[in-house]
PDB file of C-alpha atoms in Angstrom:
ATOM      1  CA  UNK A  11     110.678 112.882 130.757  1.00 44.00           C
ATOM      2  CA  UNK A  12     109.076 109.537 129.508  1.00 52.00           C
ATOM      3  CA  UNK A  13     107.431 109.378 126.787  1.00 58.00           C
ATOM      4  CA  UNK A  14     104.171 107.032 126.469  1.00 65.00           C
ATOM      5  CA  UNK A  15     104.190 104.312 123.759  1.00 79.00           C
ATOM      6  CA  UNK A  16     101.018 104.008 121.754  1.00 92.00           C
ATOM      7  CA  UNK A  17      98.704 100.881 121.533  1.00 92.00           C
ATOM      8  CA  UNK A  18      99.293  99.838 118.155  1.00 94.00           C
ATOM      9  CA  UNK A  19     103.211 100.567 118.824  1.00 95.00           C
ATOM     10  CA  UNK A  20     103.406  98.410 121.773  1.00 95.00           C
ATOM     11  CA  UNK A  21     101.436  95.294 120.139  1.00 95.00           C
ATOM     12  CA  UNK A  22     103.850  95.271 117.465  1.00 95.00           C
ATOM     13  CA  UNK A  23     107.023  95.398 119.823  1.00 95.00           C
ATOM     14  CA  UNK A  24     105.290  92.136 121.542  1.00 95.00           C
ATOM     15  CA  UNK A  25     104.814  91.120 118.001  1.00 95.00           C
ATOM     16  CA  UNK A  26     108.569  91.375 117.671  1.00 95.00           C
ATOM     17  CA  UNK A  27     109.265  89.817 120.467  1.00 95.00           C
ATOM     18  CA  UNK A  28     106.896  86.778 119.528  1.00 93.00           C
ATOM     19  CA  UNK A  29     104.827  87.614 122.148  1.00 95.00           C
ATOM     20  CA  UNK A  30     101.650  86.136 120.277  1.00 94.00           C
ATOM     21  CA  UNK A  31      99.800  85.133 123.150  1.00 94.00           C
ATOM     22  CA  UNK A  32     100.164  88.885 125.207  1.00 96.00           C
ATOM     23  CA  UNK A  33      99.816  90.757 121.579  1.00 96.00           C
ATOM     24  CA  UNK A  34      96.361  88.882 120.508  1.00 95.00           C
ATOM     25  CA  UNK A  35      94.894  89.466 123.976  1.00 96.00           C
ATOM     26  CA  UNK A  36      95.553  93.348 123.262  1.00 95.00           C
ATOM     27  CA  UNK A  37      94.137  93.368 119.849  1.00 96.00           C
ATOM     28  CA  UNK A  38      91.018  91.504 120.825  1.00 93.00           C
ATOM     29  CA  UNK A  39      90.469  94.188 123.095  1.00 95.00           C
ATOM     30  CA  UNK A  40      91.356  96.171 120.915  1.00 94.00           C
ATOM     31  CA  UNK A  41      89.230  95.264 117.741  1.00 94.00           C
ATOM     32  CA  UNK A  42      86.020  95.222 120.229  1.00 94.00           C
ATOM     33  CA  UNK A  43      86.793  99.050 121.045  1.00 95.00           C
ATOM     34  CA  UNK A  44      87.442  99.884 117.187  1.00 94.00           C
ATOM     35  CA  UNK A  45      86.321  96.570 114.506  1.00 92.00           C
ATOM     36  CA  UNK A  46      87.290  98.743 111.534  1.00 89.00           C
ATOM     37  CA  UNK A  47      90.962  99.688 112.909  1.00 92.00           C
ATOM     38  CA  UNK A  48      93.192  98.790 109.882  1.00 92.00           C
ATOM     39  CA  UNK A  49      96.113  98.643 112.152  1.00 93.00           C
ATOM     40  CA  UNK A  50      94.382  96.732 114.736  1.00 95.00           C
ATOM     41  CA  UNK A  51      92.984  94.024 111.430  1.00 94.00           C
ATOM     42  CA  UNK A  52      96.428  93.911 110.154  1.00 95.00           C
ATOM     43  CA  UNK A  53      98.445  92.886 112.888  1.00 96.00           C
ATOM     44  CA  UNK A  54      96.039  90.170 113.512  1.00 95.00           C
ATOM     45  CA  UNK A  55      96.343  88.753 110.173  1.00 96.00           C
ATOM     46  CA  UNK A  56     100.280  88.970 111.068  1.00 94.00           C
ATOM     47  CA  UNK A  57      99.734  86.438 113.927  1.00 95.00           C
ATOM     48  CA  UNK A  58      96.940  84.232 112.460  1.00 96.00           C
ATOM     49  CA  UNK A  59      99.808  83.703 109.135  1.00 95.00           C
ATOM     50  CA  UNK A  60     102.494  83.321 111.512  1.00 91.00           C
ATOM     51  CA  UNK A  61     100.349  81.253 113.991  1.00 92.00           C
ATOM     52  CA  UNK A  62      98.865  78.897 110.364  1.00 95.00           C
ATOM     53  CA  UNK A  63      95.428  80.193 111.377  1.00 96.00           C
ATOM     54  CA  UNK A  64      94.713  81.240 107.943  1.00 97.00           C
ATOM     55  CA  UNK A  65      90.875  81.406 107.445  1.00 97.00           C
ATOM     56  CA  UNK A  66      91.224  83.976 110.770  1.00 96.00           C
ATOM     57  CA  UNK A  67      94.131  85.488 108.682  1.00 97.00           C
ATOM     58  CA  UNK A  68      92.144  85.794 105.481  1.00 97.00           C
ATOM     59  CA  UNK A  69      89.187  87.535 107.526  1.00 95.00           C
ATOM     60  CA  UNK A  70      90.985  90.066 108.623  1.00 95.00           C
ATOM     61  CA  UNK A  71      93.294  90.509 105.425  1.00 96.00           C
ATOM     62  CA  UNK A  72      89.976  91.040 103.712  1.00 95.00           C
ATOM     63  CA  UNK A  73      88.819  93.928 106.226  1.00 91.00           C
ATOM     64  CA  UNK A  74      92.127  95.631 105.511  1.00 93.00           C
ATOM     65  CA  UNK A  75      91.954  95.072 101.890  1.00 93.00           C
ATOM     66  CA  UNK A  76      88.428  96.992 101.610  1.00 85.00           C
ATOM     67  CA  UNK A  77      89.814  99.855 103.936  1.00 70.00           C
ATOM     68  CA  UNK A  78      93.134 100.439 101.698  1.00 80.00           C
ATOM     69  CA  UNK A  79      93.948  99.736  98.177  1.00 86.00           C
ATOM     70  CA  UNK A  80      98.083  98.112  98.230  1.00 94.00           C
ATOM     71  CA  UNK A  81      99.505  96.106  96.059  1.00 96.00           C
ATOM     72  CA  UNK A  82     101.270  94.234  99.221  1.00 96.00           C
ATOM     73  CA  UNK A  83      98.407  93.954 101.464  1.00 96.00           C
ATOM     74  CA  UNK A  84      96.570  91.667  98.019  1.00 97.00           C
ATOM     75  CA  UNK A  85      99.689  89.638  97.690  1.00 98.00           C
ATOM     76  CA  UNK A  86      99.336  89.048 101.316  1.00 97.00           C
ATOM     77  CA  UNK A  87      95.803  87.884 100.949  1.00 97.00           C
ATOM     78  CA  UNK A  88      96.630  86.211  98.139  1.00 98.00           C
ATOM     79  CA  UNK A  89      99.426  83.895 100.227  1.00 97.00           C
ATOM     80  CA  UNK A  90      96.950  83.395 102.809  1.00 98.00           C
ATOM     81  CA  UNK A  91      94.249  81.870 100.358  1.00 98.00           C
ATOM     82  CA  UNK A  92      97.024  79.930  98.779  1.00 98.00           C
ATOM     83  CA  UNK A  93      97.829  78.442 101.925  1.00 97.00           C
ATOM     84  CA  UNK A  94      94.128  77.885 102.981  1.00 97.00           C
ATOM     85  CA  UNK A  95      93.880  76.540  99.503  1.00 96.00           C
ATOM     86  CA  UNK A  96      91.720  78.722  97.929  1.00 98.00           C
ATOM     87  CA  UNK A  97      93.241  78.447  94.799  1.00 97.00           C
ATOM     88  CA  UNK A  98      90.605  80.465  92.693  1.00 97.00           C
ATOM     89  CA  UNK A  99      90.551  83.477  95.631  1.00 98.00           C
ATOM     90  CA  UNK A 100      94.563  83.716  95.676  1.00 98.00           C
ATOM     91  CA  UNK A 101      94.729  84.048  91.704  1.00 98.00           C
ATOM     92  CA  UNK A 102      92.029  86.920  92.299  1.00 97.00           C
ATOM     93  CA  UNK A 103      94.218  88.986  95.181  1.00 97.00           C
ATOM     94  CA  UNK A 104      97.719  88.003  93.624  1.00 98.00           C
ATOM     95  CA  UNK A 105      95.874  89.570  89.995  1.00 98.00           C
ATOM     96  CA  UNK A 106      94.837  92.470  91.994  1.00 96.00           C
ATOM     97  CA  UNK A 107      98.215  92.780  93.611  1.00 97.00           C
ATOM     98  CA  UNK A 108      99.150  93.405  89.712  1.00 97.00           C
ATOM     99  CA  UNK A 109      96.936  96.010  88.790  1.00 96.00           C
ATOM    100  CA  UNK A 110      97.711  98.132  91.866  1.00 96.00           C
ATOM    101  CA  UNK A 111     101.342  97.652  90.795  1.00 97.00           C
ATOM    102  CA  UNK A 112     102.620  96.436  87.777  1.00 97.00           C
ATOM    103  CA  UNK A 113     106.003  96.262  88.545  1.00 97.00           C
ATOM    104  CA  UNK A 114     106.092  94.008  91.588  1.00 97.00           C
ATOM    105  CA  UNK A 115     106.882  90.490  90.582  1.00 97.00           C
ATOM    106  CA  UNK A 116     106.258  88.424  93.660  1.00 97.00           C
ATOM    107  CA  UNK A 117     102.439  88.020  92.537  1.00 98.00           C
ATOM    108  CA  UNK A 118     103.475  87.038  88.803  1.00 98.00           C
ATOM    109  CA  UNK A 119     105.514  84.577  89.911  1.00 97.00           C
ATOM    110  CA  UNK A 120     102.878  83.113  92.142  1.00 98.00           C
ATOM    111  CA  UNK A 121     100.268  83.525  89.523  1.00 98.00           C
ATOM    112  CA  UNK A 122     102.775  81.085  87.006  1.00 97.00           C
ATOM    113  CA  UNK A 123     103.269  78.576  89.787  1.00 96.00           C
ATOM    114  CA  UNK A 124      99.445  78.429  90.209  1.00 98.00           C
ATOM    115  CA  UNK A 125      98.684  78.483  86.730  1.00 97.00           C
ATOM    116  CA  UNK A 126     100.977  75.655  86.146  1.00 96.00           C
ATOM    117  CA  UNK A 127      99.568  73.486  88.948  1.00 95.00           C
ATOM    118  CA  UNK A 128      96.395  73.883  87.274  1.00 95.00           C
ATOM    119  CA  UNK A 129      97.416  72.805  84.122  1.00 95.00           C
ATOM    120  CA  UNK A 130      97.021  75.978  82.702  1.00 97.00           C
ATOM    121  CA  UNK A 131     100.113  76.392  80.567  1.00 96.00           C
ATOM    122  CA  UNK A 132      99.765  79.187  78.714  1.00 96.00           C
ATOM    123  CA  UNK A 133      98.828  81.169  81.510  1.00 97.00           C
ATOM    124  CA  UNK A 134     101.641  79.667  83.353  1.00 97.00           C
ATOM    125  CA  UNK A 135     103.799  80.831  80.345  1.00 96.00           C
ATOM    126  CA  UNK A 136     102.140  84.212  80.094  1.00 97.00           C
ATOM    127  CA  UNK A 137     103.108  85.462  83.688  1.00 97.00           C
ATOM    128  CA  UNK A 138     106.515  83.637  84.222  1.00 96.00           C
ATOM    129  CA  UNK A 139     107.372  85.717  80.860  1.00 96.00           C
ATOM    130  CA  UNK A 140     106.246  88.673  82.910  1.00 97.00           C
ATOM    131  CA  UNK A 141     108.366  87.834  85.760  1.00 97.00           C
ATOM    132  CA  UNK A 142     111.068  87.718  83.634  1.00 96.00           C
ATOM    133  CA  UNK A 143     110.516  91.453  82.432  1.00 96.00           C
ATOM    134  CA  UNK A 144     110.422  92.722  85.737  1.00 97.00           C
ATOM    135  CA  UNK A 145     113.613  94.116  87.803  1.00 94.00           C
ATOM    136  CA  UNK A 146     114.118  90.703  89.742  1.00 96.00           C
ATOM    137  CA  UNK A 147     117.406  88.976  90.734  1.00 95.00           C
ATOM    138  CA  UNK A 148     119.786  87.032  87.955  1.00 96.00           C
ATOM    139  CA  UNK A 149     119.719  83.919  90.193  1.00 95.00           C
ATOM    140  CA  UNK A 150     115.316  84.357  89.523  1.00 94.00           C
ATOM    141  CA  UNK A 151     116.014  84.752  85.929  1.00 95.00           C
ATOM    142  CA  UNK A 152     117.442  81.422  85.326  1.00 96.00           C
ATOM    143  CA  UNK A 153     114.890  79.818  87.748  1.00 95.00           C
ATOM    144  CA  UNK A 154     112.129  81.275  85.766  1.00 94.00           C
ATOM    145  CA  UNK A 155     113.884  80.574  82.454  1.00 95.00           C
ATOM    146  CA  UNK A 156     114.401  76.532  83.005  1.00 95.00           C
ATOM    147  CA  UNK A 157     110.582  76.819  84.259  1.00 93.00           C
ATOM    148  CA  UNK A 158     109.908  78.168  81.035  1.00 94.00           C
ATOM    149  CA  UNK A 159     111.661  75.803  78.915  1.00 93.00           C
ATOM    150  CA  UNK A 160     109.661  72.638  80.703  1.00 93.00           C
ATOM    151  CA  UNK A 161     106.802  73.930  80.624  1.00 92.00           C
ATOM    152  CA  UNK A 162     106.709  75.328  76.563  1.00 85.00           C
TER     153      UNK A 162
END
């Protein structure tokens, strides 16, 4: 008996395979058929970050984002406007990324490192000290602790 392998399921195994080419082909079609698809929009985003195509990337990160409300999802936009440097816009999805979720710290620690390359110290200080608070690796810790001791 053989069992037939969904759209979305087979775009992601040429995904895995770094099949970019065959994969976007599928979810152009794709996103012409359905432009609202959050699994369609998502994978795309996938490629355009993994391709550096990160204004395409951001576009469809932003169609997800209004569809579902995750913490990961804003910390993804929020590395793709940090690579498109968009400083402002990344601050905004990494904060959001922190509301939805208070106790991730990828986003705090981004939001220090940005801070600080602003010259914003004591925002800089104010979310490396949340890093630290959060359940993060020892080996962070330290990182964020000799961070904090420049910078204060």
């Amino acid at each position: 008996m053989e069992q037939e392998i969904s759209r979305i399921d087979y775009i992601r195994e040429l995904i895995a395979d770094c099949r970019y080419d065959d994969a976007l082909e599928l979810l152009q079609i794709a996103t012409d058929e359905e432009p609202d698809n959050i699994d369609y929009n998502y994978e795309l985003a996938r490629i355009f970050m993994e391709m550096g195509n990160y204004s395409s990337a951001i576009s469809n990160l932003e169609l997800v984002c209004d569809g579902a409300r995750n913490h990961l999802l804003y910390y993804m936009l929020g590395e793709a406007y940090q690579a498109d440097e968009q400083v402002d816009k990344a601050i905004g999805a990494y904060l959001k990324a922190t509301m939805l979720n208070e106790k991730f710290p990828l986003p705090y620690k981004k939001l220090g490192i940005l801070f600080l390359g602003r010259g914003d110290k004591t925002s800089a200080v104010e979310y490396f000290e949340d890093y630290l608070e959060l359940d993060i690796p020892q080996e962070e810790k330290e990182q964020a602790r000799q961070v904090l001791n420049r910078i204060k």
